[in-house]
mmCIF file of N, CA and C in Angstrom:
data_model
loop_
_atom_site.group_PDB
_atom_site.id
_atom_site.type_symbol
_atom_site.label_atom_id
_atom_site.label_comp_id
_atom_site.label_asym_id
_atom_site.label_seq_id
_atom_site.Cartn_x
_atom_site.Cartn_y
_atom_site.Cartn_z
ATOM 1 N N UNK A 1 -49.618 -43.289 -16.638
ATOM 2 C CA UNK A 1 -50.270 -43.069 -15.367
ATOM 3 C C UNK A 1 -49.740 -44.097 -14.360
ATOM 4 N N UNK A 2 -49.808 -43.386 -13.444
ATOM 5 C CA UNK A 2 -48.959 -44.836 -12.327
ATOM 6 C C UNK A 2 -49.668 -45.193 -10.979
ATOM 7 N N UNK A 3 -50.128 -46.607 -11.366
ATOM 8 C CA UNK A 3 -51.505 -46.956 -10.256
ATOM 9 C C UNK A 3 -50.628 -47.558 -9.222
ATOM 10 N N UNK A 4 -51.615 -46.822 -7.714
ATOM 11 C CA UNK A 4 -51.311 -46.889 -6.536
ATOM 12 C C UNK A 4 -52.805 -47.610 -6.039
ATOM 13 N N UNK A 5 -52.467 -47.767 -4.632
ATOM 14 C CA UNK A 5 -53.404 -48.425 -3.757
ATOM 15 C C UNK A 5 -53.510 -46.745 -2.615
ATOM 16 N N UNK A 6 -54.640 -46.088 -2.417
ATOM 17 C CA UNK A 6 -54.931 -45.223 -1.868
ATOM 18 C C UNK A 6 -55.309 -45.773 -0.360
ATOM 19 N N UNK A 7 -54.487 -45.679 0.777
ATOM 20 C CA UNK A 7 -54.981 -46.243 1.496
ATOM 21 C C UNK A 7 -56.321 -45.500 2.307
ATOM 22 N N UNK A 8 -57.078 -45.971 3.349
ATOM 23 C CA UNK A 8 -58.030 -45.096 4.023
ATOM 24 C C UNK A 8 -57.746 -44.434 4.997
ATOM 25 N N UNK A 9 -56.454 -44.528 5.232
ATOM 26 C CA UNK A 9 -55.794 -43.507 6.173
ATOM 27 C C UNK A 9 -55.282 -42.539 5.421
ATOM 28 N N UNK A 10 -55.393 -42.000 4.310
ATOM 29 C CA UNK A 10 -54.663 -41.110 3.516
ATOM 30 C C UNK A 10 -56.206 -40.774 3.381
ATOM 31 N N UNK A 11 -57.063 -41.112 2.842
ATOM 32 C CA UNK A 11 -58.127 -40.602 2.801
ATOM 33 C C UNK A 11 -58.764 -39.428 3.793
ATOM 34 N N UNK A 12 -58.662 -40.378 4.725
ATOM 35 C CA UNK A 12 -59.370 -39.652 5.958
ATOM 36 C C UNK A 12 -58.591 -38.459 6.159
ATOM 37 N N UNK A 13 -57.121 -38.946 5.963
ATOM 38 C CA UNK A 13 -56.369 -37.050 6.659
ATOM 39 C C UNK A 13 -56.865 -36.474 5.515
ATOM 40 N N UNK A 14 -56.764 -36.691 4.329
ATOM 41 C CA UNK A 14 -56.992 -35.410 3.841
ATOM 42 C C UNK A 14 -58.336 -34.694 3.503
ATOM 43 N N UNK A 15 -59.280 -34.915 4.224
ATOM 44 C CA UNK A 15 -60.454 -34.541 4.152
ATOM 45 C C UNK A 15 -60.588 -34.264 5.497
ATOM 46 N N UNK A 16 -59.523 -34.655 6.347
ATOM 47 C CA UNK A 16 -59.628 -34.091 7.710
ATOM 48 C C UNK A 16 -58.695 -32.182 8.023
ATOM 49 N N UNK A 17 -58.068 -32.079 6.929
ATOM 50 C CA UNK A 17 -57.333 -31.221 7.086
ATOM 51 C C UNK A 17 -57.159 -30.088 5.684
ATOM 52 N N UNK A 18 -56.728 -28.974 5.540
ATOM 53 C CA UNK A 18 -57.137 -27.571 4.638
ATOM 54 C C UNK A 18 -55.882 -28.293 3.328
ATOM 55 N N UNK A 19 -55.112 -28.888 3.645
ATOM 56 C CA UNK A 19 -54.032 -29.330 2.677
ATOM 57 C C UNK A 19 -53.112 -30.264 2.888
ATOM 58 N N UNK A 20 -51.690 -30.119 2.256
ATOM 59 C CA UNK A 20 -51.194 -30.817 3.028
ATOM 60 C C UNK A 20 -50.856 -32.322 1.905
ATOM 61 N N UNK A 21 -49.941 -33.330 2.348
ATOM 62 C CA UNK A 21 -49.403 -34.347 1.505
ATOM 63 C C UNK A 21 -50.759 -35.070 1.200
ATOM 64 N N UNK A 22 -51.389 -35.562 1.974
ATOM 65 C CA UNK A 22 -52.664 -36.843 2.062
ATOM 66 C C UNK A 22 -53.862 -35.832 0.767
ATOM 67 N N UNK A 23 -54.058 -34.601 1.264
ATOM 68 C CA UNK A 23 -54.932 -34.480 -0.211
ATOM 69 C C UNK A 23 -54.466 -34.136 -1.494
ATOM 70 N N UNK A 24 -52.639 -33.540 -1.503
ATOM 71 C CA UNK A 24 -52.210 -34.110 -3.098
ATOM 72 C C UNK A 24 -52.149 -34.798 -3.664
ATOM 73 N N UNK A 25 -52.103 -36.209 -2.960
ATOM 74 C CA UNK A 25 -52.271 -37.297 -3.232
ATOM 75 C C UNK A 25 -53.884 -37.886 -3.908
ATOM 76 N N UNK A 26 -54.708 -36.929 -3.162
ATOM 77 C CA UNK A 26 -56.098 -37.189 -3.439
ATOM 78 C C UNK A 26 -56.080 -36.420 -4.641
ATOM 79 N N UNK A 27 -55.945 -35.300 -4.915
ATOM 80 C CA UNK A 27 -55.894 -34.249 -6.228
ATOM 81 C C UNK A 27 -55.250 -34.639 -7.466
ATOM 82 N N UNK A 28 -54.080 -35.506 -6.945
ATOM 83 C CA UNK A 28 -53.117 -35.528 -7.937
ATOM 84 C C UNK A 28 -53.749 -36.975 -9.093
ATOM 85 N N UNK A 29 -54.412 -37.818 -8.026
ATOM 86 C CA UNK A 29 -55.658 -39.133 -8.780
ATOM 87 C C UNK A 29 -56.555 -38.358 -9.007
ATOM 88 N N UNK A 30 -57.185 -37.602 -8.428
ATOM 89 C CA UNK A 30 -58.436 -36.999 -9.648
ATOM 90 C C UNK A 30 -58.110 -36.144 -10.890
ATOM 91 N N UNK A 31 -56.956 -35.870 -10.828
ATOM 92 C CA UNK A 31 -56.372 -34.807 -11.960
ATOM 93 C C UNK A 31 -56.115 -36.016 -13.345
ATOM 94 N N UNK A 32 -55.747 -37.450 -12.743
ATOM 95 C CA UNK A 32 -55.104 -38.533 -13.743
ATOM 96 C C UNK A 32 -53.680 -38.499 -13.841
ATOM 97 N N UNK A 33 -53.270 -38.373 -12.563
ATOM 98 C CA UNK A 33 -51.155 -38.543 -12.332
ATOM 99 C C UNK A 33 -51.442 -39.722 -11.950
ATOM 100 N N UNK A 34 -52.144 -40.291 -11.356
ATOM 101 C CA UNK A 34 -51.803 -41.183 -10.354
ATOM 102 C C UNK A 34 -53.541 -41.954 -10.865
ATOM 103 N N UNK A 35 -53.507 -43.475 -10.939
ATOM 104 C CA UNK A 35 -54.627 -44.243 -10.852
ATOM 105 C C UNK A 35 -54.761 -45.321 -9.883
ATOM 106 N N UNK A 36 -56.004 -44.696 -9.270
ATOM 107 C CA UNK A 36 -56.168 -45.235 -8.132
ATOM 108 C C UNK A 36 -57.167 -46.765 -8.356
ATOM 109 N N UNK A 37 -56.527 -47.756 -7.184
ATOM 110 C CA UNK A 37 -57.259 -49.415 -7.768
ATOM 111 C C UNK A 37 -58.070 -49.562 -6.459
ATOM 112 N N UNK A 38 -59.185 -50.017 -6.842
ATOM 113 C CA UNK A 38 -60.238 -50.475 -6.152
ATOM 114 C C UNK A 38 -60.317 -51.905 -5.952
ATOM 115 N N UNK A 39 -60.490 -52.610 -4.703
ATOM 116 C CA UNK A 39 -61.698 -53.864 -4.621
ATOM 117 C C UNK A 39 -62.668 -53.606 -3.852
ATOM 118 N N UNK A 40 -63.484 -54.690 -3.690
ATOM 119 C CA UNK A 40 -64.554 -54.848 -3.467
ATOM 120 C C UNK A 40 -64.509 -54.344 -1.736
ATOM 121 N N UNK A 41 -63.346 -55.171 -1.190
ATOM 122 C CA UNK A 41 -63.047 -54.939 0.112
ATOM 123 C C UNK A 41 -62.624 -53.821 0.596
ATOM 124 N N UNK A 42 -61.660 -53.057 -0.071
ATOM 125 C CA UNK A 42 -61.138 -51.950 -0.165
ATOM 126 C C UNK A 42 -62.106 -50.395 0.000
ATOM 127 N N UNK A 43 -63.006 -50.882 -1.044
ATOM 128 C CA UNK A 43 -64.038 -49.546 -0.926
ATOM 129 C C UNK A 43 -65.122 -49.972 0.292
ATOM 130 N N UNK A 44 -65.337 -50.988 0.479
ATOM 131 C CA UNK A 44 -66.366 -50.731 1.922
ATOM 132 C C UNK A 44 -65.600 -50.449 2.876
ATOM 133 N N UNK A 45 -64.310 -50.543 2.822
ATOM 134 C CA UNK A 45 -63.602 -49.618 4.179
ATOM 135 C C UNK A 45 -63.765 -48.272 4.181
ATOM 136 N N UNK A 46 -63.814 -47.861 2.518
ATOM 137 C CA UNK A 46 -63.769 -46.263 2.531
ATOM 138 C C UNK A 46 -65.192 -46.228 2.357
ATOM 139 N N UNK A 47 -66.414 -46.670 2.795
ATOM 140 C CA UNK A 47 -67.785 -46.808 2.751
ATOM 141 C C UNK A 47 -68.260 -46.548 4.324
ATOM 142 N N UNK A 48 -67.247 -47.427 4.929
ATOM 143 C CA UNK A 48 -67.971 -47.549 6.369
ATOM 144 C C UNK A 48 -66.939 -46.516 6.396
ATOM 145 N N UNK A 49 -65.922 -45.693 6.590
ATOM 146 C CA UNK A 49 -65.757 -44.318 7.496
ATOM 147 C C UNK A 49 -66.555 -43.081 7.221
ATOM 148 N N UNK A 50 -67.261 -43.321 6.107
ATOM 149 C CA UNK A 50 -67.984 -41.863 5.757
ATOM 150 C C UNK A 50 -69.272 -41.807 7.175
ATOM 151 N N UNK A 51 -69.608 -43.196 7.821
ATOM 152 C CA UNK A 51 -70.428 -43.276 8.636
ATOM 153 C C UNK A 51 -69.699 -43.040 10.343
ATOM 154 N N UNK A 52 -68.285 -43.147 10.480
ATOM 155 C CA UNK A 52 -67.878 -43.176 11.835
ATOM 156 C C UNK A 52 -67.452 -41.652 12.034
ATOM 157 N N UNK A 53 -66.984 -41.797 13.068
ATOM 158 C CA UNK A 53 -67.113 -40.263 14.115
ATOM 159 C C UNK A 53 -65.635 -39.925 13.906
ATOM 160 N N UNK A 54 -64.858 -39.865 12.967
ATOM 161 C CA UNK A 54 -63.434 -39.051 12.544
ATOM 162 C C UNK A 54 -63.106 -37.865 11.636
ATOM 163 N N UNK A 55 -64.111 -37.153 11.825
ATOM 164 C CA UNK A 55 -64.227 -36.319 10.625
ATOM 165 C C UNK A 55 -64.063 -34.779 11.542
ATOM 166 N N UNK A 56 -63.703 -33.875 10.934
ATOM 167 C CA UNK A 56 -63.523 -32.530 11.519
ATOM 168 C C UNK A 56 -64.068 -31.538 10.608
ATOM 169 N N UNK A 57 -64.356 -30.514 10.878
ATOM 170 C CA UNK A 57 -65.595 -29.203 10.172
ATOM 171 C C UNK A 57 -65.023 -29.338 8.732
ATOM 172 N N UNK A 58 -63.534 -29.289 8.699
ATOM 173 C CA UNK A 58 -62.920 -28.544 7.182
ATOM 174 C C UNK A 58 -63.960 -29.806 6.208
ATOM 175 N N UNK A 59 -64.614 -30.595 6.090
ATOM 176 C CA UNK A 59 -65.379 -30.765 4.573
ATOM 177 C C UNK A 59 -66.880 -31.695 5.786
ATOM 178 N N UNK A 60 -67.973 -31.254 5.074
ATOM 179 C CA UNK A 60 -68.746 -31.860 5.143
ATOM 180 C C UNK A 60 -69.036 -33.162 4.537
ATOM 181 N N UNK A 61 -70.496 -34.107 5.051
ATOM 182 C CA UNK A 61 -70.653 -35.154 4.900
ATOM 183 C C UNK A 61 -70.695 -35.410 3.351
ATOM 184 N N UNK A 62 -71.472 -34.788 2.717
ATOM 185 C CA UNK A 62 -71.257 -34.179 1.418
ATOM 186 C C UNK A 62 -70.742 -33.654 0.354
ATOM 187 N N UNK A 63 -69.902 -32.963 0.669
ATOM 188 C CA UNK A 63 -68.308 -32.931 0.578
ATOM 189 C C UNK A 63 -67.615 -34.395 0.370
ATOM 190 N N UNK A 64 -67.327 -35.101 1.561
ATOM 191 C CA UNK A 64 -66.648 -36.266 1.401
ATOM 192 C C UNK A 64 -67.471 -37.513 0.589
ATOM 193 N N UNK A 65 -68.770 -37.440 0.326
ATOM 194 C CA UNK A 65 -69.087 -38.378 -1.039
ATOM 195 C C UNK A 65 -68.763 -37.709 -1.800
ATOM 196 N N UNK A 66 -68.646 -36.393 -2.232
ATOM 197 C CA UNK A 66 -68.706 -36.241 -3.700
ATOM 198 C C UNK A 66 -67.153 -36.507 -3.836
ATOM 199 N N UNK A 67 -66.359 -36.313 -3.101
ATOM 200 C CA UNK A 67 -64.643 -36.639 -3.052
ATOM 201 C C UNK A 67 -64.934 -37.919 -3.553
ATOM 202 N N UNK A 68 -65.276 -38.809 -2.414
ATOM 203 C CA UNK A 68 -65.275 -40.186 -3.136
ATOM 204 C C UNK A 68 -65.733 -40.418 -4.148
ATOM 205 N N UNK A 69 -66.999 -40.325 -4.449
ATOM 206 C CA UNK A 69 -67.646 -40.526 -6.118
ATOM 207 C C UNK A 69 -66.209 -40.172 -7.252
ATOM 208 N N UNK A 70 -65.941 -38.896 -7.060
ATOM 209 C CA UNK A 70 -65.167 -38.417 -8.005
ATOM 210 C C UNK A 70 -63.899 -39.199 -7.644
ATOM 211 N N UNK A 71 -63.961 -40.044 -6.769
ATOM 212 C CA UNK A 71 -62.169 -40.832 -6.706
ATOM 213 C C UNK A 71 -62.519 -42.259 -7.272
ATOM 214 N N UNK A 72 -64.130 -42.536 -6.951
ATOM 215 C CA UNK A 72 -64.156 -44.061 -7.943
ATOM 216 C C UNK A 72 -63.995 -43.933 -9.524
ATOM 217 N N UNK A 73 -64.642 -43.155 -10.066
ATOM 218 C CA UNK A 73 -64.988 -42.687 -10.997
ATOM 219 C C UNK A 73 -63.679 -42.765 -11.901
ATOM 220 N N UNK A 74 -62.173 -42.071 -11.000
ATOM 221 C CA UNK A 74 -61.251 -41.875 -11.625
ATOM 222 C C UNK A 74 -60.429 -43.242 -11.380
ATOM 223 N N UNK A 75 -61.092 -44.145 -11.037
ATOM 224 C CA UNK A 75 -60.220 -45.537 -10.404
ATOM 225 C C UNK A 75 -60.747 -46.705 -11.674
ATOM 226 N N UNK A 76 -59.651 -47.858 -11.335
ATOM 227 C CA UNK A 76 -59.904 -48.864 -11.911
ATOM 228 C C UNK A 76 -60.376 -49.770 -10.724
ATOM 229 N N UNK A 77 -61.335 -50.778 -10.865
ATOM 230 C CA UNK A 77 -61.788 -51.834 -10.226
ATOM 231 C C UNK A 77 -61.074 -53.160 -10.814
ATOM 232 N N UNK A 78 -60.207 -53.769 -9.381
ATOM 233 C CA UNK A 78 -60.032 -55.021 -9.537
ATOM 234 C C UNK A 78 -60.529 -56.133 -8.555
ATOM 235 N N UNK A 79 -60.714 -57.457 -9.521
ATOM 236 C CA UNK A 79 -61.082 -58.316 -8.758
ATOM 237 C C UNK A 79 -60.311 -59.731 -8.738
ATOM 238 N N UNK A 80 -59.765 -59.598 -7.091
ATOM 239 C CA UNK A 80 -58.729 -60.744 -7.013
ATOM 240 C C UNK A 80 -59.028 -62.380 -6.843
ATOM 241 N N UNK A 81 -58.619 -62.522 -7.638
ATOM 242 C CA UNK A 81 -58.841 -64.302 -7.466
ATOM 243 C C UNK A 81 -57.623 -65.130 -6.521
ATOM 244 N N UNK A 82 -56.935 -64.155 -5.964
ATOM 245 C CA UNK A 82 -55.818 -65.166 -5.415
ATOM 246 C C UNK A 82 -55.471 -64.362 -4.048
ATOM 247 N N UNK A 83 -55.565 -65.011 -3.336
ATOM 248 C CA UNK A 83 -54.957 -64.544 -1.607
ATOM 249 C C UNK A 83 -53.975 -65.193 -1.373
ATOM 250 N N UNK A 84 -53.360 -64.065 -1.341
ATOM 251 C CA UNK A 84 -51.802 -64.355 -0.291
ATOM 252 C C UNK A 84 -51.767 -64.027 1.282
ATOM 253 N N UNK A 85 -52.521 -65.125 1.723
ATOM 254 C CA UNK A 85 -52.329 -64.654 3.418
ATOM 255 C C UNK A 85 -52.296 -66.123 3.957
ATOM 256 N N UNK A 86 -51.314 -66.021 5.062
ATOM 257 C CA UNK A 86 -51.048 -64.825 5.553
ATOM 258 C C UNK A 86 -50.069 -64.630 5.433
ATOM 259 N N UNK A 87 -49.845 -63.023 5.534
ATOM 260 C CA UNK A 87 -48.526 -62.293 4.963
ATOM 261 C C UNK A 87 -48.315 -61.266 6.324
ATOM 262 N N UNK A 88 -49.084 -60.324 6.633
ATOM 263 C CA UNK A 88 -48.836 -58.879 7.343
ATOM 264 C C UNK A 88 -49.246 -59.924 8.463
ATOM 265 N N UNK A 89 -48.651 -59.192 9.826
ATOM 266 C CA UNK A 89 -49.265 -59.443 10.956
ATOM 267 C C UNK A 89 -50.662 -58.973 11.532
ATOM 268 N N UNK A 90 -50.866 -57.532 10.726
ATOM 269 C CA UNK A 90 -52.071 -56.986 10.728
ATOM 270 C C UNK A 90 -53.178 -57.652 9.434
ATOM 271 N N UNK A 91 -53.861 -58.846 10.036
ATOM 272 C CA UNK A 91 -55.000 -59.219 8.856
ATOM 273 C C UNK A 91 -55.878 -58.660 8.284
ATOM 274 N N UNK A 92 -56.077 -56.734 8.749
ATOM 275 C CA UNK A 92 -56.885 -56.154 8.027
ATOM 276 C C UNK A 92 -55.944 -55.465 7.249
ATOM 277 N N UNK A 93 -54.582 -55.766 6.755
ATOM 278 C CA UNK A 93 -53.963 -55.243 5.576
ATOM 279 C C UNK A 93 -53.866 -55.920 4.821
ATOM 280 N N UNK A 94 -53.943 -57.016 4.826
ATOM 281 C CA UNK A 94 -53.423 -58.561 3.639
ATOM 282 C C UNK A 94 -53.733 -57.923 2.414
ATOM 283 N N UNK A 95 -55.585 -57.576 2.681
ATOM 284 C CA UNK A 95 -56.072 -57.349 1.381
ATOM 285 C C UNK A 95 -55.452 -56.355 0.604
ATOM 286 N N UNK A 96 -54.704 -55.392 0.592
ATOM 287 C CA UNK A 96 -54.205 -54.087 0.184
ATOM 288 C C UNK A 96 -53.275 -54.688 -0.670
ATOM 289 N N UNK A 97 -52.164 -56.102 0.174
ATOM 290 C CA UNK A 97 -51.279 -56.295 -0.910
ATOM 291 C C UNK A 97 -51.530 -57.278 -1.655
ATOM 292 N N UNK A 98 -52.824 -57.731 -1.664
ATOM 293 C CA UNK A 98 -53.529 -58.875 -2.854
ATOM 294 C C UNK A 98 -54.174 -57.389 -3.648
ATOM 295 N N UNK A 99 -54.311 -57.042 -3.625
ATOM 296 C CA UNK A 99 -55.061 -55.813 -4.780
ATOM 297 C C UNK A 99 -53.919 -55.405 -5.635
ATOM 298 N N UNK A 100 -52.737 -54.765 -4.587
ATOM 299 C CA UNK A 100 -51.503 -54.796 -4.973
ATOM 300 C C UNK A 100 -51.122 -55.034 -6.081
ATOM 301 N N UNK A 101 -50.776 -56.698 -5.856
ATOM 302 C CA UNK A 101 -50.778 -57.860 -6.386
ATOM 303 C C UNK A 101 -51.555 -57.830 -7.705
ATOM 304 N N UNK A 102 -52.856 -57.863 -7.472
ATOM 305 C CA UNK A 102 -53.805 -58.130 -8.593
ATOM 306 C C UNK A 102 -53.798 -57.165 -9.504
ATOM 307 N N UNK A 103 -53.629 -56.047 -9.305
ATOM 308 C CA UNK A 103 -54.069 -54.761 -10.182
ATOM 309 C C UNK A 103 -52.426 -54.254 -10.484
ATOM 310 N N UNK A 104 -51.179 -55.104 -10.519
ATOM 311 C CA UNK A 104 -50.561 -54.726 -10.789
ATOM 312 C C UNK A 104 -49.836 -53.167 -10.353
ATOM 313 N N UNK A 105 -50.033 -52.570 -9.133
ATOM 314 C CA UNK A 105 -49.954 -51.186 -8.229
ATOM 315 C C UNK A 105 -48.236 -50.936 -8.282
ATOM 316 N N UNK A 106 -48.400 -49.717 -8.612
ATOM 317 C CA UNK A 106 -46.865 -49.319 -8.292
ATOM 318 C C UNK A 106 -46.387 -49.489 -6.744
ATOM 319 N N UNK A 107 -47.754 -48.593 -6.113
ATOM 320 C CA UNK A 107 -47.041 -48.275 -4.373
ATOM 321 C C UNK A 107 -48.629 -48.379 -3.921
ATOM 322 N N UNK A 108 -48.448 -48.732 -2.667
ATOM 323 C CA UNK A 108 -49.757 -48.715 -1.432
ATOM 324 C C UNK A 108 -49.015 -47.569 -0.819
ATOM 325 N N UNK A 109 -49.951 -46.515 -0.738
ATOM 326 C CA UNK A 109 -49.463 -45.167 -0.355
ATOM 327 C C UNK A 109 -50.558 -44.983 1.088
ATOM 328 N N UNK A 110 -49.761 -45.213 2.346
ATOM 329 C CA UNK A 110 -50.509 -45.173 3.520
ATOM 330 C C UNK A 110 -49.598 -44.194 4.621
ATOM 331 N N UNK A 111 -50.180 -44.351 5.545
ATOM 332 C CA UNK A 111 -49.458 -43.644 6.834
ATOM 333 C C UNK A 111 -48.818 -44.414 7.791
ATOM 334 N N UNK A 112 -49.304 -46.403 7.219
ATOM 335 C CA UNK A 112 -48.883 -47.202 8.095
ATOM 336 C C UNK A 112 -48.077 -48.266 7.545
ATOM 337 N N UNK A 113 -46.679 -47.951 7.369
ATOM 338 C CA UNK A 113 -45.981 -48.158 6.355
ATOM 339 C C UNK A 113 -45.272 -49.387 7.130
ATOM 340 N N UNK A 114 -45.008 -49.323 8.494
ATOM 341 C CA UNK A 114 -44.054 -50.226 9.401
ATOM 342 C C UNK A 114 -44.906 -51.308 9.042
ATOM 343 N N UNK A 115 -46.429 -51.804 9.687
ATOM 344 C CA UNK A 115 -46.640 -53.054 9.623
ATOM 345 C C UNK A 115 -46.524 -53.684 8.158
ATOM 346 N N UNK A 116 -46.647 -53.000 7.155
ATOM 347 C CA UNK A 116 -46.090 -53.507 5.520
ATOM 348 C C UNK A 116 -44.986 -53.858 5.263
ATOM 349 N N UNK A 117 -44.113 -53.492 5.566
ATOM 350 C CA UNK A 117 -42.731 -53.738 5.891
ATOM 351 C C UNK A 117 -42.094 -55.033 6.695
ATOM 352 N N UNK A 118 -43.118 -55.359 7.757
ATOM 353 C CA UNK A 118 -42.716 -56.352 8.108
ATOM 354 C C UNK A 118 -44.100 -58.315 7.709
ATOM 355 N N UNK A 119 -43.476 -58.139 6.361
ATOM 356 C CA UNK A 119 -44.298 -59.160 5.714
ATOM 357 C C UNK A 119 -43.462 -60.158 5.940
ATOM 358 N N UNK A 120 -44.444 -61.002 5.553
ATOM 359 C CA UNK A 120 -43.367 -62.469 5.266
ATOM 360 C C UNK A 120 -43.234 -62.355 3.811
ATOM 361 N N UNK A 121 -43.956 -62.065 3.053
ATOM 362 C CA UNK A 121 -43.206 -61.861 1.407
ATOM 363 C C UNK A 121 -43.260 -60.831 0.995
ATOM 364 N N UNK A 122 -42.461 -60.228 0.058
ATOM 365 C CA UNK A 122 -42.182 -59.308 -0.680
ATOM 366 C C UNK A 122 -41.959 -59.338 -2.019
ATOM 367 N N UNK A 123 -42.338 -58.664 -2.756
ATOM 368 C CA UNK A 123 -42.748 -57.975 -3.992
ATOM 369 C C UNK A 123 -41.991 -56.840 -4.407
ATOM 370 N N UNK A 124 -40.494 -56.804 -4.927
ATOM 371 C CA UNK A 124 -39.470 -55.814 -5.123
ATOM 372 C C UNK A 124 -40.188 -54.931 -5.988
ATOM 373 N N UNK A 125 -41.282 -55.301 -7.086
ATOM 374 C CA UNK A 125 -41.984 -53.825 -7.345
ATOM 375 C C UNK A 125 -42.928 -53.110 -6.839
ATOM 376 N N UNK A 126 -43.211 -53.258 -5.586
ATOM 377 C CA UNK A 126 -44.241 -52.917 -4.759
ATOM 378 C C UNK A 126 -43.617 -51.807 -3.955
ATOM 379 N N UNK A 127 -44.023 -50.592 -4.195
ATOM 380 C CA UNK A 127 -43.696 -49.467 -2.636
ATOM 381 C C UNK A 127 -44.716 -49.462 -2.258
ATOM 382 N N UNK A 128 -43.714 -49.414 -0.634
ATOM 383 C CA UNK A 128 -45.312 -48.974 0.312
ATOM 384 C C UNK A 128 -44.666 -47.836 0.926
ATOM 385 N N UNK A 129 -45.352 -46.357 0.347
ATOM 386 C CA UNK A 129 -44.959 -45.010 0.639
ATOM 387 C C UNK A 129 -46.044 -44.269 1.201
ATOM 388 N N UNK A 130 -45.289 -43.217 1.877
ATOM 389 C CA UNK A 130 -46.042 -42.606 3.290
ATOM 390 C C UNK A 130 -46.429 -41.199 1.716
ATOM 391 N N UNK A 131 -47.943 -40.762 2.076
ATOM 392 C CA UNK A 131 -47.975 -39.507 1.013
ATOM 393 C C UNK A 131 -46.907 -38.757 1.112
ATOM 394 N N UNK A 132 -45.907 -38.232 1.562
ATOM 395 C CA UNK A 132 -45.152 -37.475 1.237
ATOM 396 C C UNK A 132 -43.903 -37.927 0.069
ATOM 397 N N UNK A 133 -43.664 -39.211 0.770
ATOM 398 C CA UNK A 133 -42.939 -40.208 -0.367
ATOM 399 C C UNK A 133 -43.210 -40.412 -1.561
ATOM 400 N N UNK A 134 -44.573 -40.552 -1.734
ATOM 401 C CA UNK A 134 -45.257 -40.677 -2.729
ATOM 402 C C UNK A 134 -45.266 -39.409 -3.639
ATOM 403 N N UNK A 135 -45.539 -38.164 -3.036
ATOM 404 C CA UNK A 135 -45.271 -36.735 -4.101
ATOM 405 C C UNK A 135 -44.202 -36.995 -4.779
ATOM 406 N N UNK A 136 -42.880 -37.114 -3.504
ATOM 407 C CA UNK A 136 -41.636 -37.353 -4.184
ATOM 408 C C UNK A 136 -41.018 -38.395 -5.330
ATOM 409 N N UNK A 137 -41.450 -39.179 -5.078
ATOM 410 C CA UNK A 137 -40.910 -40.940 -5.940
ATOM 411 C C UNK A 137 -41.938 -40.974 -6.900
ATOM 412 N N UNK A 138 -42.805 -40.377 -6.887
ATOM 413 C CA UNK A 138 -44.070 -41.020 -7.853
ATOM 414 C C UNK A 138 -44.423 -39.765 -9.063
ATOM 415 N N UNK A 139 -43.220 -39.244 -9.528
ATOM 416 C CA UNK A 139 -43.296 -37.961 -10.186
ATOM 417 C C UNK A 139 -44.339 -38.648 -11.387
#
């Protein structure tokens, strides 16, 4: 199985939309291709959007917990003892590549791949792939 970091921008499209890369990605971790890593920090991001105003008709409020339930469920929880920051210029990503880091992650699979890219350190086994990349590279 090959554990990724699910970002919450992959989340959100694909519960924003009928198909498409962002919810194979979601399907393909609940099926057990792909294991998805949790922290503590990580899931109250995907906690607080179930409450903000980005959501469109294709799934209800209800709908998107039971998605989530069924995406913790299929996840491992890690808990990091070590921060590497600062690293990203964006400080609400650091944490993604300390989970990374911690849980041992193949790829952080997001939509916002540029500010990852421009770290001050790098991690040659770390991808950071856009979902479509991810179908592809992450057979």
């Amino acid at each position: 199985m090959i554990t990724i970091i699910i970002d919450t921008n992959v989340f959100v499209a694909a519960l924003r939309s009928g198909g498409g890369p962002s919810r194979e990605v979601i399907r393909r971790a609940l099926q057990g291709y792909y294991q998805p890593i949790f922290s503590n920090s990580l899931w109250l991001e995907y906690e607080d959007l179930l409450g903000r105003d980005v959501w469109t008709q294709e799934t209800t409020d209800d709908d998107r917990r039971k998605v989530l339930a069924a995406l913790a469920a299929a996840s491992r929880w890690i808990k990091i003892f070590y921060g590497w920051r600062p690293n990203l210029r964006d400080e609400g990503d650091n944490h993604l590549v300390e989970l990374a880091v911690a849980g041992g992650a193949e790829a952080i699979v997001t939509y916002n791949i540029r500010d990852f890219r421009l770290g001050d350190l790098h991690w040659p086994n770390l991808a950071v792939l856009t979902p479509p990349e991810c179908l592809e590279k992450l057979k």
